[in-house]
Amino acid sequence: GINAEYMGRIACVGVVSSTSTKYFSLILTMELIVRDRKDRQLATLSLPSGATVDDLKTAFHKQSKKHYPARQYFTIGTDKTRVTLQAGKSLSEYGLKSGDVVVFKDLGPQIGWSTVFYIEYFGPILIHALFFFFPSVFYPSFTVKPYSYAQTVAFWSVVFHFAKREFETAFIHRFSLETMPIFNIFKNCAHYWLTSGLLIAYFLYHPLYTPTLPDWSVNMCVVFFIICQIGNFFSHITLRDLRPAGTRQRGIPRGGMFEYATCANYTYELGAWFFFSILSQTLASWIFLATSFFQITQWALKKHRQLKKEFGDKVPRRKALIPFVL
Amino acid sequence: MSKPNPLVQSYLALYNGVSCLLWTYISFSAAKHAYESRAEEKFSGFPIQIMNALYFTQTVAFLEPLHSLLGLVRSPFITSFIQVASRLFVLWGIIFLAPPASMGLGCLLLVLSWSIVEVPRYSFYFFNLFTSPPYLLTYVRYSMFLVLYPTGIAGEILCILTGLPYLAENHILSINMPNVLNFSFDYASIISVAILAYIPGSYIMYSHMLHQRNKVLGSAKTKAQ
């Protein structure tokens, strides 16, 4: 029957509803107990039962100033039955009710995905530009001479490639996650700055660099390089259009190269670096291509698997990365 | 691994048995030669037969990380890999390429340390295929590393440092520009940086063995009692 506590809670909900039009005043609030992975109690939070995971995080942040929402990782269940509480979903979707326990894990200091992208892509532009325009600084014991056609083309190709990436980061990409752990930036930057930056730049602009490819071959490679860049760009557009702004929805990419590979954007990316390696005539570029290929393959296979898991038969018969092959 | 496959058992018995015998030969003859050379001011290296046995026996050990990968043995892949990779690097990447590295204290320490520690290790593995090894063997296998790992590592580092000047002067495994690959590579320079890997590497290997020791000797003692 009706009791005083029930009346009190209706009153609470009434107060909440008057300040937020999201919640319907019929339902009770819920009290969730927050514990950490070692089962220590951290907080009890009072939330309207229509609340979302984001509301949970906002509420927890109020209790624990250090843990801003991006650092919070909530799950329910243990070990084999552990389920992640995903952003955007309502708590009731997980069957959570008053008195239930949610398990908190600190993801550590976070950094924005876009922030990382801006920094990691800027490195190669800067490094190549420094080596290209100031060779006497980097090769002090050698006589600097004018660059060959291949070197000049390669330089502008690299600059164009990473400038395009900066543009895409600013205007095209829609990320699934807002942030990543802050120490990832060192790993990510090391890959780009050291391999596509330093390793390639050092040998490409070296005074003892000797090109052997005729100019027409270099031109052919540039044409294919540009085709791949365009393919990659439009693949990104296709992927963006699959995801409405502000959502984390996934869709099945179709059209063009996507008919032959789930991760057509990666296909074109590898293609671009393949033609770049030929025109730059440096072993260093091939080394960068090899390391990128290794990483990209793992991402592509994972993406392809996730897509098939989520959409099953709706995913067309195609490979993950290299048409007909992988 | 609850029902041991007899084919796998026979193969591992052969592998561990033969390795044990080879390492016994190496450790005994190396110790004998070391003793006979005790008057030398600078150790002049081991005779060719001992070195050849060393090259063969240690190289064949590349199979061990493979055994881990295939699940034939319980030892973790990563420690097995680090162990074998570092030994093969010192053997083929330094001693083989730089003759001066096969002489001096470094080589002396490493050959003796490697060979002496391997004898109880392979005997232990061999016994373990059929029965619980005698407590004394278990104790020796999990205790000798306490001294022999540090001496072995010290020997390896000394050996590398001894070989470096030769590798640098003779541009071993190095290419200079100009060349068609537009690439240059200086083996000696890379090693002088890579040698830093001994810092995390030694820590990983030693703490792994210490952990194993506490685990095994703790329970073996209760079994023997």
Coordinates of N, CA, C and O in Angstrom, one line a residue, chain A residues 128-147 151 201-202 205-207:
Chain A
H128 N 59.2 16.8 -41.7 CA 59.6 16.8 -43.2 C 60.0 18.2 -43.6 O 61.0 18.4 -44.3
A129 N 59.2 19.2 -43.1 CA 59.5 20.6 -43.5 C 60.8 21.0 -43.0 O 61.6 21.7 -43.7
L130 N 61.1 20.7 -41.8 CA 62.4 21.1 -41.2 C 63.6 20.5 -42.0 O 64.5 21.2 -42.4
F131 N 63.5 19.2 -42.3 CA 64.6 18.5 -43.0 C 64.7 19.1 -44.4 O 65.8 19.3 -44.9
F132 N 63.5 19.3 -45.1 CA 63.5 19.7 -46.5 C 64.1 21.1 -46.6 O 64.8 21.4 -47.6
F133 N 63.7 22.0 -45.7 CA 64.1 23.4 -45.9 C 65.4 23.8 -45.3 O 66.0 24.7 -45.6
F134 N 65.8 22.9 -44.3 CA 67.1 23.2 -43.6 C 68.0 22.0 -43.6 O 68.5 21.6 -42.5
P135 N 68.4 21.5 -44.7 CA 69.2 20.3 -44.7 C 70.6 20.5 -44.1 O 71.1 19.6 -43.5
S136 N 71.1 21.7 -44.2 CA 72.5 21.9 -43.7 C 72.5 21.7 -42.2 O 73.5 21.4 -41.6
V137 N 71.4 21.9 -41.5 CA 71.3 21.7 -40.1 C 71.3 20.2 -39.7 O 72.0 19.9 -38.8
F138 N 70.7 19.4 -40.5 CA 70.6 18.0 -40.2 C 71.6 17.1 -40.8 O 71.8 16.0 -40.4
Y139 N 72.3 17.6 -41.9 CA 73.4 16.8 -42.5 C 74.6 17.7 -42.5 O 75.2 18.0 -43.6
P140 N 75.2 18.1 -41.3 CA 76.3 19.0 -41.3 C 77.5 18.6 -42.0 O 78.3 19.4 -42.5
S141 N 77.8 17.3 -42.0 CA 79.0 16.8 -42.6 C 78.9 16.5 -44.1 O 79.8 15.9 -44.7
F142 N 77.8 16.9 -44.7 CA 77.7 16.7 -46.2 C 77.4 18.0 -46.9 O 76.9 18.9 -46.4
T143 N 77.8 18.0 -48.2 CA 77.5 19.1 -49.0 C 76.1 19.0 -49.5 O 75.8 18.1 -50.2
V144 N 75.3 20.0 -49.2 CA 73.9 20.0 -49.6 C 73.8 20.4 -51.1 O 74.6 21.2 -51.6
K145 N 73.0 19.6 -51.9 CA 72.8 20.0 -53.3 C 71.3 20.1 -53.6 O 70.5 19.7 -52.8
P146 N 70.9 20.6 -54.8 CA 69.5 20.8 -55.1 C 68.8 19.4 -55.1 O 69.4 18.4 -55.4
Y147 N 67.5 19.4 -54.7 CA 66.8 18.2 -54.7 C 66.4 17.7 -56.1 O 66.2 18.5 -57.0
Q151 N 62.4 13.7 -55.0 CA 62.4 14.2 -53.6 C 61.4 15.3 -53.4 O 60.7 15.4 -52.3
A201 N 62.1 11.0 -43.5 CA 62.7 12.3 -43.8 C 64.2 12.3 -43.9 O 64.8 12.8 -44.8
Y202 N 64.8 11.6 -42.9 CA 66.2 11.5 -42.8 C 66.8 11.0 -44.1 O 67.8 11.6 -44.6
Y205 N 65.7 13.2 -47.7 CA 66.4 14.5 -48.0 C 67.9 14.5 -47.8 O 68.5 15.6 -47.8
H206 N 68.4 13.3 -47.7 CA 69.9 13.2 -47.4 C 70.7 13.6 -48.7 O 70.3 13.3 -49.8
P207 N 71.7 14.3 -48.5 CA 72.6 14.8 -49.6 C 73.1 13.6 -50.5 O 73.3 13.8 -51.7

